[in-house]
PDB file of C-alpha atoms and ligand atoms in Angstrom:
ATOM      1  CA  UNK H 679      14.977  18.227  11.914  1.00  0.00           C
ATOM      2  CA  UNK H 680      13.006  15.239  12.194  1.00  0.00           C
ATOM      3  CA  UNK H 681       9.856  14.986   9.758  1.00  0.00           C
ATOM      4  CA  UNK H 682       6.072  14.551  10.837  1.00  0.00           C
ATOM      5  CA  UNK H 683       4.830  11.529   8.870  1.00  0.00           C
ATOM      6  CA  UNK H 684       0.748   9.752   8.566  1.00  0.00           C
ATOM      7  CA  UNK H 685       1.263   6.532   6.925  1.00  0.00           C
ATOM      8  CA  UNK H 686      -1.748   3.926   5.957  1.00  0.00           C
ATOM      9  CA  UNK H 687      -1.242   0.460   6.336  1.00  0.00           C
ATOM     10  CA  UNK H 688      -3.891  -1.122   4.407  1.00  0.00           C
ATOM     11  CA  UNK H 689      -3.118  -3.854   6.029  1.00  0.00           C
ATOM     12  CA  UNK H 690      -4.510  -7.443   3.927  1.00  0.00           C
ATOM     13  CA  UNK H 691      -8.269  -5.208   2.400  1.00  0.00           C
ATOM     14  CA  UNK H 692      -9.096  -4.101  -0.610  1.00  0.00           C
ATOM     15  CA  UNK H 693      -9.364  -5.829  -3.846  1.00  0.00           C
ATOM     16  CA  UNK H 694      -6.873  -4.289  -6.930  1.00  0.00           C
ATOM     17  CA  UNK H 695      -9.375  -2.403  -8.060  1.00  0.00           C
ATOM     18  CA  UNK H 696     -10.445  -1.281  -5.217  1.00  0.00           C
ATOM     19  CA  UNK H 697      -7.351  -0.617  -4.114  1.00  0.00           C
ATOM     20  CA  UNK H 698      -6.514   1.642  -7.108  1.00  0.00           C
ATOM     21  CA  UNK H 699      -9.322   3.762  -6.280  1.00  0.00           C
ATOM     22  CA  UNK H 700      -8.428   3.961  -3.006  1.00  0.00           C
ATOM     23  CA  UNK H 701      -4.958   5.364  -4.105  1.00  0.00           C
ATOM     24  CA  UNK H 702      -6.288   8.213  -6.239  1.00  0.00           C
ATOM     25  CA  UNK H 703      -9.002   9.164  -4.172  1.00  0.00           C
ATOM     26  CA  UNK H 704      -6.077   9.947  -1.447  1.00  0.00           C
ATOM     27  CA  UNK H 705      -3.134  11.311  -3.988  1.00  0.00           C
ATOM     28  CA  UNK H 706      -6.220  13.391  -5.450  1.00  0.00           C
ATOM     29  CA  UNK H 707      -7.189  15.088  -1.740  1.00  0.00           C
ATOM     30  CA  UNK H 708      -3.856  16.153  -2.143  1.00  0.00           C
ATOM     31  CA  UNK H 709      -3.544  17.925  -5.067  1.00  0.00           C
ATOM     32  CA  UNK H 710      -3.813  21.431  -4.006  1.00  0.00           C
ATOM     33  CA  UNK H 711      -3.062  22.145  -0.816  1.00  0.00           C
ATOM     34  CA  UNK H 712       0.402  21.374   1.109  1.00  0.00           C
ATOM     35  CA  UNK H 713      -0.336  19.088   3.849  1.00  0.00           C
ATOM     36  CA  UNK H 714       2.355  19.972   6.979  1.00  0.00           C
ATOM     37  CA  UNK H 715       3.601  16.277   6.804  1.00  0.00           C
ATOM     38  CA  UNK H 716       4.578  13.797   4.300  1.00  0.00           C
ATOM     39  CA  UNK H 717       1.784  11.182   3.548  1.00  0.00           C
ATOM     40  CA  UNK H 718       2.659   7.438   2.617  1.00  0.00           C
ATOM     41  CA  UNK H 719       0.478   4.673   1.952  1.00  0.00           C
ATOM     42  CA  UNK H 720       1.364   1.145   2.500  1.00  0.00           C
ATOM     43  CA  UNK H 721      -0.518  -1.392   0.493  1.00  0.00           C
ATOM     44  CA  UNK H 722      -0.520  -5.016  -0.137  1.00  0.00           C
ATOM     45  CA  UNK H 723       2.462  -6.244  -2.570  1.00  0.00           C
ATOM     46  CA  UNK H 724      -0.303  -7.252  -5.596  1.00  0.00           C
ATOM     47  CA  UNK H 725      -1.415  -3.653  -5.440  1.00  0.00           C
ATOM     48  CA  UNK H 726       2.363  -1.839  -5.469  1.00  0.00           C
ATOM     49  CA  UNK H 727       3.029  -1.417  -9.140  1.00  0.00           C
ATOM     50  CA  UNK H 728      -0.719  -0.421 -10.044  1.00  0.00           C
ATOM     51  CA  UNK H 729      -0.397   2.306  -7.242  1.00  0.00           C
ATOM     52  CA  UNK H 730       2.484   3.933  -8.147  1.00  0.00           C
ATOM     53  CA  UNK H 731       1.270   4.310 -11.623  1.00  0.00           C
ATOM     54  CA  UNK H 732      -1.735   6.466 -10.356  1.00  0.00           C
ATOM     55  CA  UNK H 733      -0.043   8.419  -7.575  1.00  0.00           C
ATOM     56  CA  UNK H 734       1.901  11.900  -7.902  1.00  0.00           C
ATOM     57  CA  UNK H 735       5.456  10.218  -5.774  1.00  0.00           C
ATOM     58  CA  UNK H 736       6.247  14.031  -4.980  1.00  0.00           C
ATOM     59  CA  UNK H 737       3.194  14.185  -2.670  1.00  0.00           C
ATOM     60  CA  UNK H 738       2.387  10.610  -1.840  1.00  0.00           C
ATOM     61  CA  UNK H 739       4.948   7.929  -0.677  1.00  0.00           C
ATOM     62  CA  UNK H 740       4.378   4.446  -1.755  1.00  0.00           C
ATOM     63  CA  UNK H 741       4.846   1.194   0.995  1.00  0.00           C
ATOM     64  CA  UNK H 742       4.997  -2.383   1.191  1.00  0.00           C
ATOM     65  CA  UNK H 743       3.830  -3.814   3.964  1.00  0.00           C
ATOM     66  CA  UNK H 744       6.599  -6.547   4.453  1.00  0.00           C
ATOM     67  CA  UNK H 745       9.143  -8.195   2.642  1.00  0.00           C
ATOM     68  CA  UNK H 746      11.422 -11.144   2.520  1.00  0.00           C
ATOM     69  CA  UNK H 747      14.205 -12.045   5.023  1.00  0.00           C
ATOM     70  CA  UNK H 748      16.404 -13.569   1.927  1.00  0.00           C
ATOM     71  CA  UNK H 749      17.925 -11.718  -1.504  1.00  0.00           C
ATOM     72  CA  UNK H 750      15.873 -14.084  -3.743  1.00  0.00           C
ATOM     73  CA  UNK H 751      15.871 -17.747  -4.897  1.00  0.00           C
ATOM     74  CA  UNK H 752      13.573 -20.542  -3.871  1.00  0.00           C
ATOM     75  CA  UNK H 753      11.614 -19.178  -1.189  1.00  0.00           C
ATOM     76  CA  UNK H 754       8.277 -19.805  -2.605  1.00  0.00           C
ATOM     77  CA  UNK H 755       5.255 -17.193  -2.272  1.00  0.00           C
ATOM     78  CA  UNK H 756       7.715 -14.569  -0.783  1.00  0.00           C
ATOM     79  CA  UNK H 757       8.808 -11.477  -2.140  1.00  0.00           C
ATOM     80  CA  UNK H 758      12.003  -9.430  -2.320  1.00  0.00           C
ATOM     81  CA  UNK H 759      13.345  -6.104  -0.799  1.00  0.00           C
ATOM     82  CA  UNK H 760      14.478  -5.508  -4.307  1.00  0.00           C
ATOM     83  CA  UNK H 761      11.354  -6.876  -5.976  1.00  0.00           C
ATOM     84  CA  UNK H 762       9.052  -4.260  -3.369  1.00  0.00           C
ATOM     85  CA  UNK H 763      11.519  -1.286  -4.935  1.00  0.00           C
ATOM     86  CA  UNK H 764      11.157  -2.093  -8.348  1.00  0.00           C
ATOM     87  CA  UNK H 765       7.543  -1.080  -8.496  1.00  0.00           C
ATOM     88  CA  UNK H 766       8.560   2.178  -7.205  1.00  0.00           C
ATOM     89  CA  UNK H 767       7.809   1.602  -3.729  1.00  0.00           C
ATOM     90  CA  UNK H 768      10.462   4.121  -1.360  1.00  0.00           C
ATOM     91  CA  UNK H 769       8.975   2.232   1.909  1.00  0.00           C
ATOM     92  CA  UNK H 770       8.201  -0.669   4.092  1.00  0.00           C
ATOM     93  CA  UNK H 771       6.628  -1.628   7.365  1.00  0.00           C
ATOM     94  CA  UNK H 772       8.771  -4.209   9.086  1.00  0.00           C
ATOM     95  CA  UNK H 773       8.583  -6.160  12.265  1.00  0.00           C
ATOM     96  CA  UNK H 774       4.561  -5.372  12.568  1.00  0.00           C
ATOM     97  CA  UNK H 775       3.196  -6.662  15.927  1.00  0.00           C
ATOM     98  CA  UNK H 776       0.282  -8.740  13.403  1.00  0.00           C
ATOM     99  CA  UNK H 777       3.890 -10.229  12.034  1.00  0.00           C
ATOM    100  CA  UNK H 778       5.331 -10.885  14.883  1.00  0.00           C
ATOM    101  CA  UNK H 779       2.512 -12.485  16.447  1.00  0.00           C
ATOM    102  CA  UNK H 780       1.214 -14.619  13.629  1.00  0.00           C
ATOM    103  CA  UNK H 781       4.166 -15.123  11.085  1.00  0.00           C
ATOM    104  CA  UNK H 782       6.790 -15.621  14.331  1.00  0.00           C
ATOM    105  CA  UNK H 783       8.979 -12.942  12.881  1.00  0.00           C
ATOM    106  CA  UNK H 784      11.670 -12.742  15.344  1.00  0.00           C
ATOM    107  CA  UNK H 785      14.042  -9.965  15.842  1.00  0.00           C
ATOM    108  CA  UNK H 786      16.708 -11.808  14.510  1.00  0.00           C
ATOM    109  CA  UNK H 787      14.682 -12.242  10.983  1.00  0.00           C
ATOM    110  CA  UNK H 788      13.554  -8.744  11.396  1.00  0.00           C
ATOM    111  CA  UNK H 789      17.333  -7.553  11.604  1.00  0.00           C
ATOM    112  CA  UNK H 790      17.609  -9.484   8.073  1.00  0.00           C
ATOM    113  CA  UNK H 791      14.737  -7.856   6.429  1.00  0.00           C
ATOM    114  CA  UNK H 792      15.691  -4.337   7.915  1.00  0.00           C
ATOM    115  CA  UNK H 793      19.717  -4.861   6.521  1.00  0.00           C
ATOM    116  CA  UNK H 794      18.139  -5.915   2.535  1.00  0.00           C
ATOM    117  CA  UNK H 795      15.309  -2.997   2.812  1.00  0.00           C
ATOM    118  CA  UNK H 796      18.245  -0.573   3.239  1.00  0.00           C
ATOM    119  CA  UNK H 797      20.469  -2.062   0.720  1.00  0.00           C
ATOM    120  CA  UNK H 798      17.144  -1.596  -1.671  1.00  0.00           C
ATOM    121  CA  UNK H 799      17.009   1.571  -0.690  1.00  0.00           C
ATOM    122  CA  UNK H 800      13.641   1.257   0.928  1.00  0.00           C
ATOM    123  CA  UNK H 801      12.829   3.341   4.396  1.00  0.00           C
ATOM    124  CA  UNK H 802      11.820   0.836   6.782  1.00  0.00           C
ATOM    125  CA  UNK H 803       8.784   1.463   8.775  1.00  0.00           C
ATOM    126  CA  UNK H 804      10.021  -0.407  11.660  1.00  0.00           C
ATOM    127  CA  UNK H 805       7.008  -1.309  14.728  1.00  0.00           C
ATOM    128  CA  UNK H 806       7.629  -2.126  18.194  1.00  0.00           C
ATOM    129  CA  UNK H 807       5.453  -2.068  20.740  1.00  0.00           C
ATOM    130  CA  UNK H 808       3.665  -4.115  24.074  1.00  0.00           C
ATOM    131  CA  UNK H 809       0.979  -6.356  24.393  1.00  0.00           C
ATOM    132  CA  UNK H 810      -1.511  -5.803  26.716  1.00  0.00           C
ATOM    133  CA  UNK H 811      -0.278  -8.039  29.801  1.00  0.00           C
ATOM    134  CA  UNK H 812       3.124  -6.210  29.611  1.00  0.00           C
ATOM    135  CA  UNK H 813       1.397  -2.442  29.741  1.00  0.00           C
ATOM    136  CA  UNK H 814      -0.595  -3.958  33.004  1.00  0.00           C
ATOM    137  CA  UNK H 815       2.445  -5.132  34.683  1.00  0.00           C
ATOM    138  CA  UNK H 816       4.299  -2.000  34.160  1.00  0.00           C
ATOM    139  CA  UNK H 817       6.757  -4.111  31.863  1.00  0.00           C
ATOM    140  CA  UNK H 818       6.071  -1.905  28.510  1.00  0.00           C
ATOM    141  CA  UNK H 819       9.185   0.367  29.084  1.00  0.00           C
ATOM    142  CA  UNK H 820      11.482  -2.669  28.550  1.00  0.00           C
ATOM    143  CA  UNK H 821       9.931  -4.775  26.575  1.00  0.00           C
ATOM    144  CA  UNK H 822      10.192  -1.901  23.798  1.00  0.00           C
ATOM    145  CA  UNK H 823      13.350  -1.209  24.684  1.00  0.00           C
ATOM    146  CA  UNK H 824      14.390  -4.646  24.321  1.00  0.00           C
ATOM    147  CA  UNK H 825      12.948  -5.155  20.902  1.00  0.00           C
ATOM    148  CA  UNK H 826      14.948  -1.682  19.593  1.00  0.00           C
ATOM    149  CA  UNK H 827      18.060  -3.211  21.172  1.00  0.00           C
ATOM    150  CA  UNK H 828      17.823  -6.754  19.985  1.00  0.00           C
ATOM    151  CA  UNK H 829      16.670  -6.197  15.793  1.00  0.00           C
ATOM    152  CA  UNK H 830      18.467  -2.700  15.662  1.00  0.00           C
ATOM    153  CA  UNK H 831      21.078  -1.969  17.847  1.00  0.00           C
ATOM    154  CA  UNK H 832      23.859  -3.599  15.599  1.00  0.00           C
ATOM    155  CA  UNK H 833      23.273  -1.176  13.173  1.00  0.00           C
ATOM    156  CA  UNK H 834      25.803   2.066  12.142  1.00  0.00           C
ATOM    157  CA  UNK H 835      24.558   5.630  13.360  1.00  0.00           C
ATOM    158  CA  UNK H 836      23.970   6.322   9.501  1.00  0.00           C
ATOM    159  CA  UNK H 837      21.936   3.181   8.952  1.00  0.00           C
ATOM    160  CA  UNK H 838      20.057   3.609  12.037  1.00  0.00           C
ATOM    161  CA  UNK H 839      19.031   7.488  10.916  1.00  0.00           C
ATOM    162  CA  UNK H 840      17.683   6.092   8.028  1.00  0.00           C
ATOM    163  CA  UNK H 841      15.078   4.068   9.978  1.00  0.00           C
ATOM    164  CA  UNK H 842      11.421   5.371  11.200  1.00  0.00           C
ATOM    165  CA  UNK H 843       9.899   4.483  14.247  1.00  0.00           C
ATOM    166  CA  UNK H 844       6.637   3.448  14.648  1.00  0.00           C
ATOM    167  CA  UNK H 845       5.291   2.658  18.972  1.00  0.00           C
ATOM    168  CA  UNK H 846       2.032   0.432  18.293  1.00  0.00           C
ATOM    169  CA  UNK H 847       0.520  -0.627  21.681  1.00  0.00           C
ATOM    170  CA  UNK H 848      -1.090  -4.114  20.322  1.00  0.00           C
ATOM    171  CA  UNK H 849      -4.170  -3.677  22.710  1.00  0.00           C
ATOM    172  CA  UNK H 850      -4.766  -0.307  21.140  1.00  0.00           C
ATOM    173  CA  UNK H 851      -4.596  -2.262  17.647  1.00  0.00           C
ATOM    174  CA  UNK H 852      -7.814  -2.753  15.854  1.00  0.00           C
ATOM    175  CA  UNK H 853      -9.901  -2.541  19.315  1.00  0.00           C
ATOM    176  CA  UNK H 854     -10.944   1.256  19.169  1.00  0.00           C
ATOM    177  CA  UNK H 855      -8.998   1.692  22.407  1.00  0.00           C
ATOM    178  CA  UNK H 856      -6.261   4.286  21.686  1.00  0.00           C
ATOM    179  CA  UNK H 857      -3.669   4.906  23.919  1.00  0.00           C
ATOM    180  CA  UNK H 858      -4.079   8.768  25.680  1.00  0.00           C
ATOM    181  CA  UNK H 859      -1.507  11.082  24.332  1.00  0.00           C
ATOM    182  CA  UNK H 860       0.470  10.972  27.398  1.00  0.00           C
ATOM    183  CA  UNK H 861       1.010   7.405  27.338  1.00  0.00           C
ATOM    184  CA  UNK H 862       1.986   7.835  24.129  1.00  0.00           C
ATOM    185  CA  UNK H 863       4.203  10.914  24.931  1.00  0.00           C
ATOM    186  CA  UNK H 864       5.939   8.700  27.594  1.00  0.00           C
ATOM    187  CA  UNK H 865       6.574   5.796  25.464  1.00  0.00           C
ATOM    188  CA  UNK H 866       8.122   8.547  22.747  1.00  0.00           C
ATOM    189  CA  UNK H 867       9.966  10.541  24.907  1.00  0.00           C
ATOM    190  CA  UNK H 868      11.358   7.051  26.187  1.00  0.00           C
ATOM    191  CA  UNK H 869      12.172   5.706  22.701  1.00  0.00           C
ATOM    192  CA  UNK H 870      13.906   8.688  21.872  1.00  0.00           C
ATOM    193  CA  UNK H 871      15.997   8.312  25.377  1.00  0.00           C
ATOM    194  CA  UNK H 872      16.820   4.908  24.194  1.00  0.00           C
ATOM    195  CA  UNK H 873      18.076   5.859  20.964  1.00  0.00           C
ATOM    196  CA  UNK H 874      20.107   9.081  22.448  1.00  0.00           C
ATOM    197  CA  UNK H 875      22.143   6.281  24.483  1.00  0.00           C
ATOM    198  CA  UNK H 876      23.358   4.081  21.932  1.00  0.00           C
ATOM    199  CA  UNK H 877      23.285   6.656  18.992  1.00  0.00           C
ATOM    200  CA  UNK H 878      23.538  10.249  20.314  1.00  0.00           C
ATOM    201  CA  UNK H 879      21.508  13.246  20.946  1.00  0.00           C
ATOM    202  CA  UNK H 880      21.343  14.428  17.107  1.00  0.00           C
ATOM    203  CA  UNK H 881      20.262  10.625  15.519  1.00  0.00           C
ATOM    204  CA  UNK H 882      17.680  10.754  18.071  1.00  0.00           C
ATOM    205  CA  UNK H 883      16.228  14.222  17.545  1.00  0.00           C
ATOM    206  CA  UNK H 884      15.990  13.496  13.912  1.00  0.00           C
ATOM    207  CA  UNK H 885      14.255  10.161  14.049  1.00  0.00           C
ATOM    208  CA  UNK H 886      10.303  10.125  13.515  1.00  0.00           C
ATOM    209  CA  UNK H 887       8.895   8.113  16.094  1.00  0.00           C
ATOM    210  CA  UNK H 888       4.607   7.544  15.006  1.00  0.00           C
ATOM    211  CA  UNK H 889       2.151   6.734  17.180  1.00  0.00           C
ATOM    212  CA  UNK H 890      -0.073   3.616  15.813  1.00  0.00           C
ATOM    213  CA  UNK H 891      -3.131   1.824  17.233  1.00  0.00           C
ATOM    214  CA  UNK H 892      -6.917   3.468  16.629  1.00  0.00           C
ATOM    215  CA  UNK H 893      -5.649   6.658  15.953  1.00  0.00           C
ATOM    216  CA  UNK H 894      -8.867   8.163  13.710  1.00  0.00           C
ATOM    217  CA  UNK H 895      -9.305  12.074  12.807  1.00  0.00           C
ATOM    218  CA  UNK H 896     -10.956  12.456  15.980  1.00  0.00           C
ATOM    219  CA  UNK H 897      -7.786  11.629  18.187  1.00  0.00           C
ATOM    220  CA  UNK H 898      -5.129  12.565  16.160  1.00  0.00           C
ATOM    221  CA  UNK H 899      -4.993  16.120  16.686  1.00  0.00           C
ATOM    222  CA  UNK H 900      -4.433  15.319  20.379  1.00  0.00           C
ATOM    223  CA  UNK H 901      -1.474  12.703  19.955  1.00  0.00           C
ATOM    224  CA  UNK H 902      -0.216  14.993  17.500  1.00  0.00           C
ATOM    225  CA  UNK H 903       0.515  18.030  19.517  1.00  0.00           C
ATOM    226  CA  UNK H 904       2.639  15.800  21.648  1.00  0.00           C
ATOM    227  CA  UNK H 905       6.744  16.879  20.990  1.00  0.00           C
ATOM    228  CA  UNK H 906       7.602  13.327  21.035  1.00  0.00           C
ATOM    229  CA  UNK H 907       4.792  12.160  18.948  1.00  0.00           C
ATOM    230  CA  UNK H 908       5.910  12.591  15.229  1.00  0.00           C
ATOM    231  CA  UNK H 909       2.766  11.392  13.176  1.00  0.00           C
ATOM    232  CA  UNK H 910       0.850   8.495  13.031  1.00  0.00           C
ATOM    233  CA  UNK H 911       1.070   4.692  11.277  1.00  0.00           C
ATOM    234  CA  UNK H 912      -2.852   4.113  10.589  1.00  0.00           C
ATOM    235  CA  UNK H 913      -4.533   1.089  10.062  1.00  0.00           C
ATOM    236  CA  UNK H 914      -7.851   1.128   9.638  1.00  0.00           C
ATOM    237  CA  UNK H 915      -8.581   4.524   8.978  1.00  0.00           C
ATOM    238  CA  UNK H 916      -6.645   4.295   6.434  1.00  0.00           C
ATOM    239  CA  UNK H 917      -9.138   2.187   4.721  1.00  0.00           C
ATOM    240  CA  UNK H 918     -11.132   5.939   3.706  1.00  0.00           C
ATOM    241  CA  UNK H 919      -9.625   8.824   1.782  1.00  0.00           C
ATOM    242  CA  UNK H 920     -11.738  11.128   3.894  1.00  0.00           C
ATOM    243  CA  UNK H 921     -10.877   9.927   7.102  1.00  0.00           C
ATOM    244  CA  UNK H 922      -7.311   9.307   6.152  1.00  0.00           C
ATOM    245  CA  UNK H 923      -7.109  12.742   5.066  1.00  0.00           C
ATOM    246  CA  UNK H 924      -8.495  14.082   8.016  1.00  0.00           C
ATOM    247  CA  UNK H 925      -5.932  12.510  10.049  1.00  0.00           C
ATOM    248  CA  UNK H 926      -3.051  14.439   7.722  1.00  0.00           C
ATOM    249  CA  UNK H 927      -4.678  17.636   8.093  1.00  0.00           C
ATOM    250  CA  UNK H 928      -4.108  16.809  12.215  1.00  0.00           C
ATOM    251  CA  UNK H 929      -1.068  18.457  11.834  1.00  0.00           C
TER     252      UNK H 929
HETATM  253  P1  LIG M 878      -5.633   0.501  13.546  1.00  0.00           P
HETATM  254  O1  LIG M 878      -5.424   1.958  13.167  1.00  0.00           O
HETATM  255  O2  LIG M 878      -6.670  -0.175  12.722  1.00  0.00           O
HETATM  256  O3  LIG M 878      -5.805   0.343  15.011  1.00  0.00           O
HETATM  257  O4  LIG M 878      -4.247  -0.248  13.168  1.00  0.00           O
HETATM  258  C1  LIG M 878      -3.055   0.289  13.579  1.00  0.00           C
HETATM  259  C2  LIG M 878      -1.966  -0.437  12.904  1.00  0.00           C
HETATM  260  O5  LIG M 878      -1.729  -1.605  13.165  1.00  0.00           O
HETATM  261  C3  LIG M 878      -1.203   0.270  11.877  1.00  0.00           C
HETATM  262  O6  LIG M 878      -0.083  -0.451  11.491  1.00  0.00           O
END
């Protein structure tokens, strides 16, 4: 059975220290109680190894938020699949609409950076998603479809069960405008049709597809109870352990 998964992405905020505290404010709201999901937090690279020092990795998975399309070498400023997992980091976001839009990471590159994250044995975290033009002209259906297909359809059944889904709507992004849960639910329930196709009824059953894009304690509860809606990828409320927290206890 698939698991039910509320990840942060802290996205580029919060100094170290900050950071830190950030980290054990959330891994300490979890001591104690059993939350009916696994939590992860995603965090900016300078922050990975400090995190993971402070954090209890039985209760609170650790993320990068991107990493290089190349094994190493002269690629200046950039860091490694292998370099995120040697801080202890099990995940990473890839192919997020804020890197697609302003780092022009292309599916192709994204196929790259998906292939070394697996051979590092990171999870991906991998986003898709339509801007807001494409949801207005009734385009969104295949324009996500097409960006599953192009960066992840070469992929084995076994890789590709590896992977998580994450459906971000970029207008619902940062603007406070989430999307209801039944245009989430269709978008899902669509993904999941996609991946049945190509992979099978059983790869797609078992793959977590999360709703991103202002989801907030408020909301969650309500995208939540959705069957095709398997958790959330949060951005900004993320940013509080109390508000982050109250999106895990959705579930
Ligand atoms: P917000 O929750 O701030 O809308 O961000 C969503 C997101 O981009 C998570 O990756």
């Amino acid at each position: 059975m698939r698991k039910n998964i509320v990840a942060g992405n802290w996205k580029m905020n919060t100094t170290l220290a900050e950071g830190v505290k950030l980290a054990k404010d959330v891994n300490e709201a979890l001591k104690g109680f059993t939350p009916n999901c696994d939590v992860v937090i995603a965090v900016p690279f300078t922050h990975l190894a400090s995190v993971n020092a402070v954090i209890d990795s039985s209760k609170l998975g650790l993320g990068a938020e991107n990493c290089a399309d190349h094994v190493k070498g002269a690629y200046t400023g950039e860091v490694s699949a292998a370099m995120v997992a040697s801080t202890g980091a099990t995940y990473v976001i890839l192919g997020h609409s804020e890197r697609r839009q302003y780092y022009g990471e292309t599916s192709e590159i994204l196929k790259t950076k998906v292939a070394l994250a697996l051979e590092n044995n990171l999870t991906p975290i991998f986003c898709i998603g339509e801007v807001l033009e494409e949801r207005e002209n009734g385009s969104y259906l295949e324009v996500v479809k097409k960006q599953i297909e192009d960066a992840l359809f070469e992929m084995s059944a076994a890789d590709f069960s590896k992977l998580i889904l994450a459906y971000e709507p970029v207008w619902a992004i940062g603007t406070g405008k989430t999307a209801t849960d039944d245009q989430a639910e269709e978008m899902h329930a669509f993904i999941r049709k996609v991946i049945a196709d190509k992979y099978g009824a059983e790869v797609a059953e078992n793959t977590s597809i999360l709703y991103g894009g202002s989801c907030k304690p408020s909301n969650a509860p309500q995208l939540f109870a959705k069957p095709n809606v398997d958790g959330g990828l949060i951005g900004g409320a993320s940013l509080d352990a109390e508000s982050f927290m109250g999106i895990v206890k959705a579930f």
